Amino acid sequence: MSLWQIIFRSLRQHWLSSGLAILSIALGVALLISVISLREQSHRNFTQEGLGVDAVLGPKGSPLQIVLNALYHLEEMPGKIKWSYYAKVIKNPIVADGIPFATGHSYAGFRVNAIDGRFFTDFEYMLGKHFSFDHRDGGRGRAFQSRNEAVSGWAAAKALGIRLGDTFNPVCGVNAGDPVHVNDTITFTGIMAPTGTPHDRAIYIPLKTFYTIEGHGPEVSRMAVDENYREISGAYLKIKRIRGNAIHPGIQDLKYNINQSSSVQLVIPNEVLPRLFNIIGWVDHVLLAIAILVTLMAALFLFTALFSALHERRRDIALMRSLGAKRMTIFGLIIAESILITIFGSILGVCMGHGIVAIGSHFVNVETGLHFSAYYLSRADIFLMPSMLIMGLIAGYSPRFVHTN
Amino acid sequence: MTITIDHLKVEYHNGGELLTILDIPFWHVKKGEQISISGPSGSGKSTLLHIIAGLLQPNKGSVQVCGQELTQLGEVKRDRFRAKSIGYIFQNFNLLQGFTALENVLLGMTFSAEKPHRQAAIDLLKEMGLDNRLKHYPSQMSIGEQQRVAIARALVKKPDIILADEPTGSLDPLHTGSVIVKLRQACEEQGCTLIIVSHEKEVVSAFEKQVCFLELNRAFAEKEGAA
């Protein structure tokens, strides 16, 4: 019989204690992996260069509300800004580009944003990445070209079963019971390829459509033709870069100058989002602490399970010694058994952890449009396995002095 | 000589008191001899077997087994010696419960220098009349069958000495006779020395050479005398 056969027989013989130890480790590892993975991916999602936006020009109000509305299609914009102000800002020498938008409409629970057509050609939702309608990327159709055309984000299209040629009537507002623009039927001409960003969860119509929708009244209609009257919800701004692809430092002066106004403000997402994380950071820390505690408990259980298994096996160990097994051989058997339990527990835990992320990511994606990957390798994945192996080694090593003598 | 014991002493400290467990001035056993040892419980019979097996080290004296002075050997060498030269049979058989009969016998070879030989283990179990029990676990076998597996395990590595500590203590008289016969036959065939410790008169009397442990172990005799 090989030593491996002896180890596996022993594991089988003590299947209950071994199984419970494996399960405990797996649960601890799964919890730790899922918490750390979701935590890291949340940070990454909320800080990925402001989703391609260096700054958002918007009305006065809560900067967080503006970011959540403009970039994450949540909340409501606190007001509108004059087109003329936007036109003035984009002439600033450090502003590379601006894409104006108007929010406030919805369809079947998804936001309908009116936006400049350059959003689909010039806008980078991540560094160097433009929206695609190519079927090879998962997109379909094309960008809107006329007043009654619309484009759907990938997640919205998937959730609503939107096909090219389907039509809809936008709702004037984002709350249940808001009136529907029954006389404005818009046709979907394109579905954007998935981007893993909240843009997947929105529907886009031409900016001019916003002004010409029936029911908005003559004042809004006038905005379509007269820029002096025109208003927008805000604009995504791209700031010029300096060496090392760093954002032009003049953005702070620009922000300061704009924020002197009583009706307009410049919001830098990369400043606002970390603040949001600081607010909800304690939840994050509590989760992490729970995960660490569970893992420690699993470690303790491993120790207890090994001690109890070895206590049961004292007779077996004595017998093997009488058959000529060296002390080191017995020690090796115990260590190998401990490490095997740890490896099985860790592998099961890693699979379970990524499974939890996969399930969690589905719900997060449906709710927020943020993309979490089950295949994301967090720091926990990298450091946990060696740490668990060391733990298994210690757990196997400690009973040596008690039982092998 | 297979075993030579000279001025052997085993002592334990019990609190401040020094207890002498074994005190054997001289004893030798020739190769191939079959000896039964009898004596009262707690007289040190099992301790003597442990010392011959190299599981315990005496405080004083010399223990030569198969040409090796065990008191001079380190633990690893004693383990190696035991794996190669000693076959041990216990009163409670001590079969591993998670292993089949065949695996228990193979375990007898696992720790010796010899490569485990599956066919030899099967043949030995067949000789013990356990052809149809190879894949059975101890819990699925009778007590007599378990003891035969334990004997096969001790014999399979062809040791120089078989040490049997109350091997029939848990058997009924019918099985006792057959187990002792099989054990003696197998030792004769392999030419190995057999030392058997037993309480049972029938077992002890089956051997030509019988040792009364009270005579062998001076320490116990003195203690009994004192009492």
mmCIF file with all atom_site columns, N, CA, C and O in Angstrom, chain A residues 148-196:
data_model
loop_
_atom_site.group_PDB
_atom_site.id
_atom_site.type_symbol
_atom_site.label_atom_id
_atom_site.label_alt_id
_atom_site.label_comp_id
_atom_site.label_asym_id
_atom_site.label_entity_id
_atom_site.label_seq_id
_atom_site.pdbx_PDB_ins_code
_atom_site.Cartn_x
_atom_site.Cartn_y
_atom_site.Cartn_z
_atom_site.occupancy
_atom_site.B_iso_or_equiv
_atom_site.pdbx_formal_charge
_atom_site.auth_seq_id
_atom_site.auth_comp_id
_atom_site.auth_asym_id
_atom_site.auth_atom_id
_atom_site.pdbx_PDB_model_num
ATOM 1   N N  . ASN A 1 148 ? -36.864 60.166 -34.755 1.00 0.00 ? 148 ASN A N  1
ATOM 2   C CA . ASN A 1 148 ? -37.666 59.100 -34.143 1.00 0.00 ? 148 ASN A CA 1
ATOM 3   C C  . ASN A 1 148 ? -36.906 57.777 -34.010 1.00 0.00 ? 148 ASN A C  1
ATOM 4   O O  . ASN A 1 148 ? -37.513 56.712 -34.040 1.00 0.00 ? 148 ASN A O  1
ATOM 5   N N  . GLU A 1 149 ? -35.611 57.879 -33.881 1.00 0.00 ? 149 GLU A N  1
ATOM 6   C CA . GLU A 1 149 ? -34.826 56.661 -33.726 1.00 0.00 ? 149 GLU A CA 1
ATOM 7   C C  . GLU A 1 149 ? -34.171 56.635 -32.338 1.00 0.00 ? 149 GLU A C  1
ATOM 8   O O  . GLU A 1 149 ? -33.912 57.688 -31.741 1.00 0.00 ? 149 GLU A O  1
ATOM 9   N N  . ALA A 1 150 ? -33.899 55.417 -31.876 1.00 0.00 ? 150 ALA A N  1
ATOM 10  C CA . ALA A 1 150 ? -33.278 55.267 -30.547 1.00 0.00 ? 150 ALA A CA 1
ATOM 11  C C  . ALA A 1 150 ? -32.294 54.111 -30.568 1.00 0.00 ? 150 ALA A C  1
ATOM 12  O O  . ALA A 1 150 ? -32.346 53.232 -31.429 1.00 0.00 ? 150 ALA A O  1
ATOM 13  N N  . VAL A 1 151 ? -31.423 54.144 -29.570 1.00 0.00 ? 151 VAL A N  1
ATOM 14  C CA . VAL A 1 151 ? -30.421 53.094 -29.394 1.00 0.00 ? 151 VAL A CA 1
ATOM 15  C C  . VAL A 1 151 ? -30.572 52.581 -27.970 1.00 0.00 ? 151 VAL A C  1
ATOM 16  O O  . VAL A 1 151 ? -30.793 53.360 -27.050 1.00 0.00 ? 151 VAL A O  1
ATOM 17  N N  . SER A 1 152 ? -30.451 51.258 -27.847 1.00 0.00 ? 152 SER A N  1
ATOM 18  C CA . SER A 1 152 ? -30.557 50.705 -26.492 1.00 0.00 ? 152 SER A CA 1
ATOM 19  C C  . SER A 1 152 ? -29.212 50.169 -26.024 1.00 0.00 ? 152 SER A C  1
ATOM 20  O O  . SER A 1 152 ? -28.455 49.583 -26.799 1.00 0.00 ? 152 SER A O  1
ATOM 21  N N  . GLY A 1 153 ? -28.958 50.342 -24.743 1.00 0.00 ? 153 GLY A N  1
ATOM 22  C CA . GLY A 1 153 ? -27.795 49.710 -24.143 1.00 0.00 ? 153 GLY A CA 1
ATOM 23  C C  . GLY A 1 153 ? -28.047 48.204 -24.090 1.00 0.00 ? 153 GLY A C  1
ATOM 24  O O  . GLY A 1 153 ? -29.200 47.761 -24.126 1.00 0.00 ? 153 GLY A O  1
ATOM 25  N N  . TRP A 1 154 ? -26.971 47.437 -23.989 1.00 0.00 ? 154 TRP A N  1
ATOM 26  C CA . TRP A 1 154 ? -27.071 45.977 -24.093 1.00 0.00 ? 154 TRP A CA 1
ATOM 27  C C  . TRP A 1 154 ? -27.940 45.371 -22.984 1.00 0.00 ? 154 TRP A C  1
ATOM 28  O O  . TRP A 1 154 ? -28.810 44.545 -23.249 1.00 0.00 ? 154 TRP A O  1
ATOM 29  N N  . ALA A 1 155 ? -27.737 45.804 -21.775 1.00 0.00 ? 155 ALA A N  1
ATOM 30  C CA . ALA A 1 155 ? -28.470 45.212 -20.647 1.00 0.00 ? 155 ALA A CA 1
ATOM 31  C C  . ALA A 1 155 ? -29.951 45.565 -20.714 1.00 0.00 ? 155 ALA A C  1
ATOM 32  O O  . ALA A 1 155 ? -30.812 44.726 -20.422 1.00 0.00 ? 155 ALA A O  1
ATOM 33  N N  . ALA A 1 156 ? -30.248 46.804 -21.110 1.00 0.00 ? 156 ALA A N  1
ATOM 34  C CA . ALA A 1 156 ? -31.652 47.231 -21.232 1.00 0.00 ? 156 ALA A CA 1
ATOM 35  C C  . ALA A 1 156 ? -32.344 46.415 -22.317 1.00 0.00 ? 156 ALA A C  1
ATOM 36  O O  . ALA A 1 156 ? -33.474 45.936 -22.142 1.00 0.00 ? 156 ALA A O  1
ATOM 37  N N  . ALA A 1 157 ? -31.640 46.244 -23.457 1.00 0.00 ? 157 ALA A N  1
ATOM 38  C CA . ALA A 1 157 ? -32.212 45.480 -24.565 1.00 0.00 ? 157 ALA A CA 1
ATOM 39  C C  . ALA A 1 157 ? -32.472 44.041 -24.147 1.00 0.00 ? 157 ALA A C  1
ATOM 40  O O  . ALA A 1 157 ? -33.515 43.457 -24.474 1.00 0.00 ? 157 ALA A O  1
ATOM 41  N N  . LYS A 1 158 ? -31.532 43.499 -23.411 1.00 0.00 ? 158 LYS A N  1
ATOM 42  C CA . LYS A 1 158 ? -31.667 42.106 -22.982 1.00 0.00 ? 158 LYS A CA 1
ATOM 43  C C  . LYS A 1 158 ? -32.835 41.965 -21.994 1.00 0.00 ? 158 LYS A C  1
ATOM 44  O O  . LYS A 1 158 ? -33.654 41.052 -22.098 1.00 0.00 ? 158 LYS A O  1
ATOM 45  N N  . ALA A 1 159 ? -32.898 42.901 -21.070 1.00 0.00 ? 159 ALA A N  1
ATOM 46  C CA . ALA A 1 159 ? -33.953 42.825 -20.049 1.00 0.00 ? 159 ALA A CA 1
ATOM 47  C C  . ALA A 1 159 ? -35.337 43.024 -20.661 1.00 0.00 ? 159 ALA A C  1
ATOM 48  O O  . ALA A 1 159 ? -36.305 42.387 -20.231 1.00 0.00 ? 159 ALA A O  1
ATOM 49  N N  . LEU A 1 160 ? -35.447 43.914 -21.647 1.00 0.00 ? 160 LEU A N  1
ATOM 50  C CA . LEU A 1 160 ? -36.765 44.227 -22.222 1.00 0.00 ? 160 LEU A CA 1
ATOM 51  C C  . LEU A 1 160 ? -37.057 43.438 -23.491 1.00 0.00 ? 160 LEU A C  1
ATOM 52  O O  . LEU A 1 160 ? -38.135 43.567 -24.068 1.00 0.00 ? 160 LEU A O  1
ATOM 53  N N  . GLY A 1 161 ? -36.069 42.634 -23.933 1.00 0.00 ? 161 GLY A N  1
ATOM 54  C CA . GLY A 1 161 ? -36.263 41.831 -25.158 1.00 0.00 ? 161 GLY A CA 1
ATOM 55  C C  . GLY A 1 161 ? -36.375 42.699 -26.394 1.00 0.00 ? 161 GLY A C  1
ATOM 56  O O  . GLY A 1 161 ? -37.147 42.400 -27.318 1.00 0.00 ? 161 GLY A O  1
ATOM 57  N N  . ILE A 1 162 ? -35.626 43.797 -26.399 1.00 0.00 ? 162 ILE A N  1
ATOM 58  C CA . ILE A 1 162 ? -35.723 44.744 -27.519 1.00 0.00 ? 162 ILE A CA 1
ATOM 59  C C  . ILE A 1 162 ? -35.069 44.169 -28.772 1.00 0.00 ? 162 ILE A C  1
ATOM 60  O O  . ILE A 1 162 ? -33.967 43.607 -28.719 1.00 0.00 ? 162 ILE A O  1
ATOM 61  N N  . ARG A 1 163 ? -35.765 44.289 -29.894 1.00 0.00 ? 163 ARG A N  1
ATOM 62  C CA . ARG A 1 163 ? -35.191 43.894 -31.187 1.00 0.00 ? 163 ARG A CA 1
ATOM 63  C C  . ARG A 1 163 ? -35.169 45.123 -32.095 1.00 0.00 ? 163 ARG A C  1
ATOM 64  O O  . ARG A 1 163 ? -35.938 46.055 -31.881 1.00 0.00 ? 163 ARG A O  1
ATOM 65  N N  . LEU A 1 164 ? -34.323 45.052 -33.099 1.00 0.00 ? 164 LEU A N  1
ATOM 66  C CA . LEU A 1 164 ? -34.251 46.176 -34.039 1.00 0.00 ? 164 LEU A CA 1
ATOM 67  C C  . LEU A 1 164 ? -35.609 46.327 -34.708 1.00 0.00 ? 164 LEU A C  1
ATOM 68  O O  . LEU A 1 164 ? -36.218 45.334 -35.101 1.00 0.00 ? 164 LEU A O  1
ATOM 69  N N  . GLY A 1 165 ? -36.055 47.567 -34.817 1.00 0.00 ? 165 GLY A N  1
ATOM 70  C CA . GLY A 1 165 ? -37.351 47.809 -35.434 1.00 0.00 ? 165 GLY A CA 1
ATOM 71  C C  . GLY A 1 165 ? -38.474 47.917 -34.421 1.00 0.00 ? 165 GLY A C  1
ATOM 72  O O  . GLY A 1 165 ? -39.573 48.383 -34.742 1.00 0.00 ? 165 GLY A O  1
ATOM 73  N N  . ASP A 1 166 ? -38.227 47.473 -33.176 1.00 0.00 ? 166 ASP A N  1
ATOM 74  C CA . ASP A 1 166 ? -39.243 47.624 -32.131 1.00 0.00 ? 166 ASP A CA 1
ATOM 75  C C  . ASP A 1 166 ? -39.460 49.107 -31.845 1.00 0.00 ? 166 ASP A C  1
ATOM 76  O O  . ASP A 1 166 ? -38.545 49.922 -32.034 1.00 0.00 ? 166 ASP A O  1
ATOM 77  N N  . THR A 1 167 ? -40.649 49.430 -31.397 1.00 0.00 ? 167 THR A N  1
ATOM 78  C CA . THR A 1 167 ? -40.936 50.843 -31.111 1.00 0.00 ? 167 THR A CA 1
ATOM 79  C C  . THR A 1 167 ? -41.319 51.005 -29.640 1.00 0.00 ? 167 THR A C  1
ATOM 80  O O  . THR A 1 167 ? -41.697 50.034 -28.983 1.00 0.00 ? 167 THR A O  1
ATOM 81  N N  . PHE A 1 168 ? -41.225 52.248 -29.168 1.00 0.00 ? 168 PHE A N  1
ATOM 82  C CA . PHE A 1 168 ? -41.651 52.522 -27.792 1.00 0.00 ? 168 PHE A CA 1
ATOM 83  C C  . PHE A 1 168 ? -42.073 53.984 -27.665 1.00 0.00 ? 168 PHE A C  1
ATOM 84  O O  . PHE A 1 168 ? -41.730 54.816 -28.515 1.00 0.00 ? 168 PHE A O  1
ATOM 85  N N  . ASN A 1 169 ? -42.796 54.240 -26.610 1.00 0.00 ? 169 ASN A N  1
ATOM 86  C CA . ASN A 1 169 ? -43.187 55.611 -26.297 1.00 0.00 ? 169 ASN A CA 1
ATOM 87  C C  . ASN A 1 169 ? -42.563 55.992 -24.978 1.00 0.00 ? 169 ASN A C  1
ATOM 88  O O  . ASN A 1 169 ? -42.843 55.352 -23.961 1.00 0.00 ? 169 ASN A O  1
ATOM 89  N N  . PRO A 1 170 ? -41.706 56.999 -24.966 1.00 0.00 ? 170 PRO A N  1
ATOM 90  C CA . PRO A 1 170 ? -41.020 57.348 -23.718 1.00 0.00 ? 170 PRO A CA 1
ATOM 91  C C  . PRO A 1 170 ? -41.979 57.894 -22.661 1.00 0.00 ? 170 PRO A C  1
ATOM 92  O O  . PRO A 1 170 ? -42.997 58.500 -22.989 1.00 0.00 ? 170 PRO A O  1
ATOM 93  N N  . VAL A 1 171 ? -41.599 57.645 -21.409 1.00 0.00 ? 171 VAL A N  1
ATOM 94  C CA . VAL A 1 171 ? -42.362 58.164 -20.268 1.00 0.00 ? 171 VAL A CA 1
ATOM 95  C C  . VAL A 1 171 ? -41.728 59.485 -19.851 1.00 0.00 ? 171 VAL A C  1
ATOM 96  O O  . VAL A 1 171 ? -40.498 59.591 -19.789 1.00 0.00 ? 171 VAL A O  1
ATOM 97  N N  . CYS A 1 172 ? -42.547 60.493 -19.586 1.00 0.00 ? 172 CYS A N  1
ATOM 98  C CA . CYS A 1 172 ? -42.004 61.788 -19.181 1.00 0.00 ? 172 CYS A CA 1
ATOM 99  C C  . CYS A 1 172 ? -41.785 61.768 -17.672 1.00 0.00 ? 172 CYS A C  1
ATOM 100 O O  . CYS A 1 172 ? -42.684 62.068 -16.898 1.00 0.00 ? 172 CYS A O  1
ATOM 101 N N  . GLY A 1 173 ? -40.622 61.342 -17.275 1.00 0.00 ? 173 GLY A N  1
ATOM 102 C CA . GLY A 1 173 ? -40.297 61.199 -15.852 1.00 0.00 ? 173 GLY A CA 1
ATOM 103 C C  . GLY A 1 173 ? -39.661 59.835 -15.618 1.00 0.00 ? 173 GLY A C  1
ATOM 104 O O  . GLY A 1 173 ? -39.580 59.005 -16.528 1.00 0.00 ? 173 GLY A O  1
ATOM 105 N N  . VAL A 1 174 ? -39.236 59.609 -14.371 1.00 0.00 ? 174 VAL A N  1
ATOM 106 C CA . VAL A 1 174 ? -38.562 58.347 -14.079 1.00 0.00 ? 174 VAL A CA 1
ATOM 107 C C  . VAL A 1 174 ? -39.294 57.571 -12.987 1.00 0.00 ? 174 VAL A C  1
ATOM 108 O O  . VAL A 1 174 ? -38.786 56.563 -12.490 1.00 0.00 ? 174 VAL A O  1
ATOM 109 N N  . ASN A 1 175 ? -40.466 58.039 -12.635 1.00 0.00 ? 175 ASN A N  1
ATOM 110 C CA . ASN A 1 175 ? -41.196 57.366 -11.568 1.00 0.00 ? 175 ASN A CA 1
ATOM 111 C C  . ASN A 1 175 ? -42.446 56.688 -12.106 1.00 0.00 ? 175 ASN A C  1
ATOM 112 O O  . ASN A 1 175 ? -42.980 57.067 -13.159 1.00 0.00 ? 175 ASN A O  1
ATOM 113 N N  . ALA A 1 176 ? -42.887 55.682 -11.355 1.00 0.00 ? 176 ALA A N  1
ATOM 114 C CA . ALA A 1 176 ? -44.097 54.964 -11.753 1.00 0.00 ? 176 ALA A CA 1
ATOM 115 C C  . ALA A 1 176 ? -45.266 55.946 -11.799 1.00 0.00 ? 176 ALA A C  1
ATOM 116 O O  . ALA A 1 176 ? -45.393 56.810 -10.934 1.00 0.00 ? 176 ALA A O  1
ATOM 117 N N  . GLY A 1 177 ? -46.078 55.822 -12.825 1.00 0.00 ? 177 GLY A N  1
ATOM 118 C CA . GLY A 1 177 ? -47.252 56.687 -12.928 1.00 0.00 ? 177 GLY A CA 1
ATOM 119 C C  . GLY A 1 177 ? -47.007 57.976 -13.681 1.00 0.00 ? 177 GLY A C  1
ATOM 120 O O  . GLY A 1 177 ? -47.947 58.755 -13.912 1.00 0.00 ? 177 GLY A O  1
ATOM 121 N N  . ASP A 1 178 ? -45.770 58.223 -14.067 1.00 0.00 ? 178 ASP A N  1
ATOM 122 C CA . ASP A 1 178 ? -45.496 59.426 -14.861 1.00 0.00 ? 178 ASP A CA 1
ATOM 123 C C  . ASP A 1 178 ? -46.145 59.281 -16.248 1.00 0.00 ? 178 ASP A C  1
ATOM 124 O O  . ASP A 1 178 ? -46.265 58.166 -16.759 1.00 0.00 ? 178 ASP A O  1
ATOM 125 N N  . PRO A 1 179 ? -46.535 60.413 -16.878 1.00 0.00 ? 179 PRO A N  1
ATOM 126 C CA . PRO A 1 179 ? -47.268 60.322 -18.158 1.00 0.00 ? 179 PRO A CA 1
ATOM 127 C C  . PRO A 1 179 ? -46.400 59.798 -19.310 1.00 0.00 ? 179 PRO A C  1
ATOM 128 O O  . PRO A 1 179 ? -45.196 59.994 -19.329 1.00 0.00 ? 179 PRO A O  1
ATOM 129 N N  . VAL A 1 180 ? -47.074 59.124 -20.211 1.00 0.00 ? 180 VAL A N  1
ATOM 130 C CA . VAL A 1 180 ? -46.378 58.568 -21.383 1.00 0.00 ? 180 VAL A CA 1
ATOM 131 C C  . VAL A 1 180 ? -46.599 59.513 -22.560 1.00 0.00 ? 180 VAL A C  1
ATOM 132 O O  . VAL A 1 180 ? -47.689 60.050 -22.745 1.00 0.00 ? 180 VAL A O  1
ATOM 133 N N  . HIS A 1 181 ? -45.537 59.700 -23.347 1.00 0.00 ? 181 HIS A N  1
ATOM 134 C CA . HIS A 1 181 ? -45.675 60.519 -24.568 1.00 0.00 ? 181 HIS A CA 1
ATOM 135 C C  . HIS A 1 181 ? -46.278 59.636 -25.648 1.00 0.00 ? 181 HIS A C  1
ATOM 136 O O  . HIS A 1 181 ? -45.574 59.076 -26.486 1.00 0.00 ? 181 HIS A O  1
ATOM 137 N N  . VAL A 1 182 ? -47.588 59.508 -25.615 1.00 0.00 ? 182 VAL A N  1
ATOM 138 C CA . VAL A 1 182 ? -48.254 58.537 -26.494 1.00 0.00 ? 182 VAL A CA 1
ATOM 139 C C  . VAL A 1 182 ? -48.137 58.895 -27.966 1.00 0.00 ? 182 VAL A C  1
ATOM 140 O O  . VAL A 1 182 ? -48.266 58.037 -28.845 1.00 0.00 ? 182 VAL A O  1
ATOM 141 N N  . ASN A 1 183 ? -47.915 60.161 -28.272 1.00 0.00 ? 183 ASN A N  1
ATOM 142 C CA . ASN A 1 183 ? -47.854 60.546 -29.687 1.00 0.00 ? 183 ASN A CA 1
ATOM 143 C C  . ASN A 1 183 ? -46.440 60.492 -30.257 1.00 0.00 ? 183 ASN A C  1
ATOM 144 O O  . ASN A 1 183 ? -46.231 60.835 -31.413 1.00 0.00 ? 183 ASN A O  1
ATOM 145 N N  . ASP A 1 184 ? -45.510 60.118 -29.414 1.00 0.00 ? 184 ASP A N  1
ATOM 146 C CA . ASP A 1 184 ? -44.124 60.064 -29.907 1.00 0.00 ? 184 ASP A CA 1
ATOM 147 C C  . ASP A 1 184 ? -43.637 58.625 -29.880 1.00 0.00 ? 184 ASP A C  1
ATOM 148 O O  . ASP A 1 184 ? -43.253 58.103 -28.848 1.00 0.00 ? 184 ASP A O  1
ATOM 149 N N  . THR A 1 185 ? -43.737 57.992 -31.013 1.00 0.00 ? 185 THR A N  1
ATOM 150 C CA . THR A 1 185 ? -43.308 56.599 -31.122 1.00 0.00 ? 185 THR A CA 1
ATOM 151 C C  . THR A 1 185 ? -41.913 56.575 -31.730 1.00 0.00 ? 185 THR A C  1
ATOM 152 O O  . THR A 1 185 ? -41.675 57.143 -32.803 1.00 0.00 ? 185 THR A O  1
ATOM 153 N N  . ILE A 1 186 ? -41.033 55.938 -31.017 1.00 0.00 ? 186 ILE A N  1
ATOM 154 C CA . ILE A 1 186 ? -39.617 55.927 -31.430 1.00 0.00 ? 186 ILE A CA 1
ATOM 155 C C  . ILE A 1 186 ? -39.199 54.496 -31.738 1.00 0.00 ? 186 ILE A C  1
ATOM 156 O O  . ILE A 1 186 ? -39.607 53.550 -31.048 1.00 0.00 ? 186 ILE A O  1
ATOM 157 N N  . THR A 1 187 ? -38.394 54.360 -32.763 1.00 0.00 ? 187 THR A N  1
ATOM 158 C CA . THR A 1 187 ? -37.997 53.026 -33.226 1.00 0.00 ? 187 THR A CA 1
ATOM 159 C C  . THR A 1 187 ? -36.537 52.747 -32.851 1.00 0.00 ? 187 THR A C  1
ATOM 160 O O  . THR A 1 187 ? -35.671 53.601 -33.024 1.00 0.00 ? 187 THR A O  1
ATOM 161 N N  . PHE A 1 188 ? -36.303 51.523 -32.376 1.00 0.00 ? 188 PHE A N  1
ATOM 162 C CA . PHE A 1 188 ? -34.912 51.124 -32.065 1.00 0.00 ? 188 PHE A CA 1
ATOM 163 C C  . PHE A 1 188 ? -34.168 50.760 -33.350 1.00 0.00 ? 188 PHE A C  1
ATOM 164 O O  . PHE A 1 188 ? -34.621 49.904 -34.108 1.00 0.00 ? 188 PHE A O  1
ATOM 165 N N  . THR A 1 189 ? -33.053 51.441 -33.553 1.00 0.00 ? 189 THR A N  1
ATOM 166 C CA . THR A 1 189 ? -32.247 51.141 -34.747 1.00 0.00 ? 189 THR A CA 1
ATOM 167 C C  . THR A 1 189 ? -30.917 50.471 -34.369 1.00 0.00 ? 189 THR A C  1
ATOM 168 O O  . THR A 1 189 ? -30.215 49.990 -35.245 1.00 0.00 ? 189 THR A O  1
ATOM 169 N N  . GLY A 1 190 ? -30.620 50.478 -33.106 1.00 0.00 ? 190 GLY A N  1
ATOM 170 C CA . GLY A 1 190 ? -29.345 49.865 -32.722 1.00 0.00 ? 190 GLY A CA 1
ATOM 171 C C  . GLY A 1 190 ? -29.329 49.393 -31.285 1.00 0.00 ? 190 GLY A C  1
ATOM 172 O O  . GLY A 1 190 ? -30.060 49.905 -30.435 1.00 0.00 ? 190 GLY A O  1
ATOM 173 N N  . ILE A 1 191 ? -28.537 48.352 -31.065 1.00 0.00 ? 191 ILE A N  1
ATOM 174 C CA . ILE A 1 191 ? -28.293 47.874 -29.694 1.00 0.00 ? 191 ILE A CA 1
ATOM 175 C C  . ILE A 1 191 ? -26.781 47.861 -29.504 1.00 0.00 ? 191 ILE A C  1
ATOM 176 O O  . ILE A 1 191 ? -26.052 47.235 -30.291 1.00 0.00 ? 191 ILE A O  1
ATOM 177 N N  . MET A 1 192 ? -26.341 48.585 -28.504 1.00 0.00 ? 192 MET A N  1
ATOM 178 C CA . MET A 1 192 ? -24.888 48.711 -28.282 1.00 0.00 ? 192 MET A CA 1
ATOM 179 C C  . MET A 1 192 ? -24.306 47.415 -27.730 1.00 0.00 ? 192 MET A C  1
ATOM 180 O O  . MET A 1 192 ? -24.960 46.716 -26.950 1.00 0.00 ? 192 MET A O  1
ATOM 181 N N  . ALA A 1 193 ? -23.094 47.140 -28.162 1.00 0.00 ? 193 ALA A N  1
ATOM 182 C CA . ALA A 1 193 ? -22.394 45.965 -27.630 1.00 0.00 ? 193 ALA A CA 1
ATOM 183 C C  . ALA A 1 193 ? -22.166 46.170 -26.127 1.00 0.00 ? 193 ALA A C  1
ATOM 184 O O  . ALA A 1 193 ? -22.048 47.311 -25.673 1.00 0.00 ? 193 ALA A O  1
ATOM 185 N N  . PRO A 1 194 ? -22.137 45.072 -25.348 1.00 0.00 ? 194 PRO A N  1
ATOM 186 C CA . PRO A 1 194 ? -21.953 45.246 -23.895 1.00 0.00 ? 194 PRO A CA 1
ATOM 187 C C  . PRO A 1 194 ? -20.629 45.928 -23.553 1.00 0.00 ? 194 PRO A C  1
ATOM 188 O O  . PRO A 1 194 ? -19.603 45.658 -24.185 1.00 0.00 ? 194 PRO A O  1
ATOM 189 N N  . THR A 1 195 ? -20.691 46.821 -22.570 1.00 0.00 ? 195 THR A N  1
ATOM 190 C CA . THR A 1 195 ? -19.477 47.540 -22.169 1.00 0.00 ? 195 THR A CA 1
ATOM 191 C C  . THR A 1 195 ? -19.088 47.245 -20.721 1.00 0.00 ? 195 THR A C  1
ATOM 192 O O  . THR A 1 195 ? -18.004 47.605 -20.280 1.00 0.00 ? 195 THR A O  1
ATOM 193 N N  . GLY A 1 196 ? -20.012 46.618 -19.992 1.00 0.00 ? 196 GLY A N  1
ATOM 194 C CA . GLY A 1 196 ? -19.729 46.375 -18.580 1.00 0.00 ? 196 GLY A CA 1
ATOM 195 C C  . GLY A 1 196 ? -19.805 47.649 -17.760 1.00 0.00 ? 196 GLY A C  1
ATOM 196 O O  . GLY A 1 196 ? -19.231 47.732 -16.674 1.00 0.00 ? 196 GLY A O  1
#
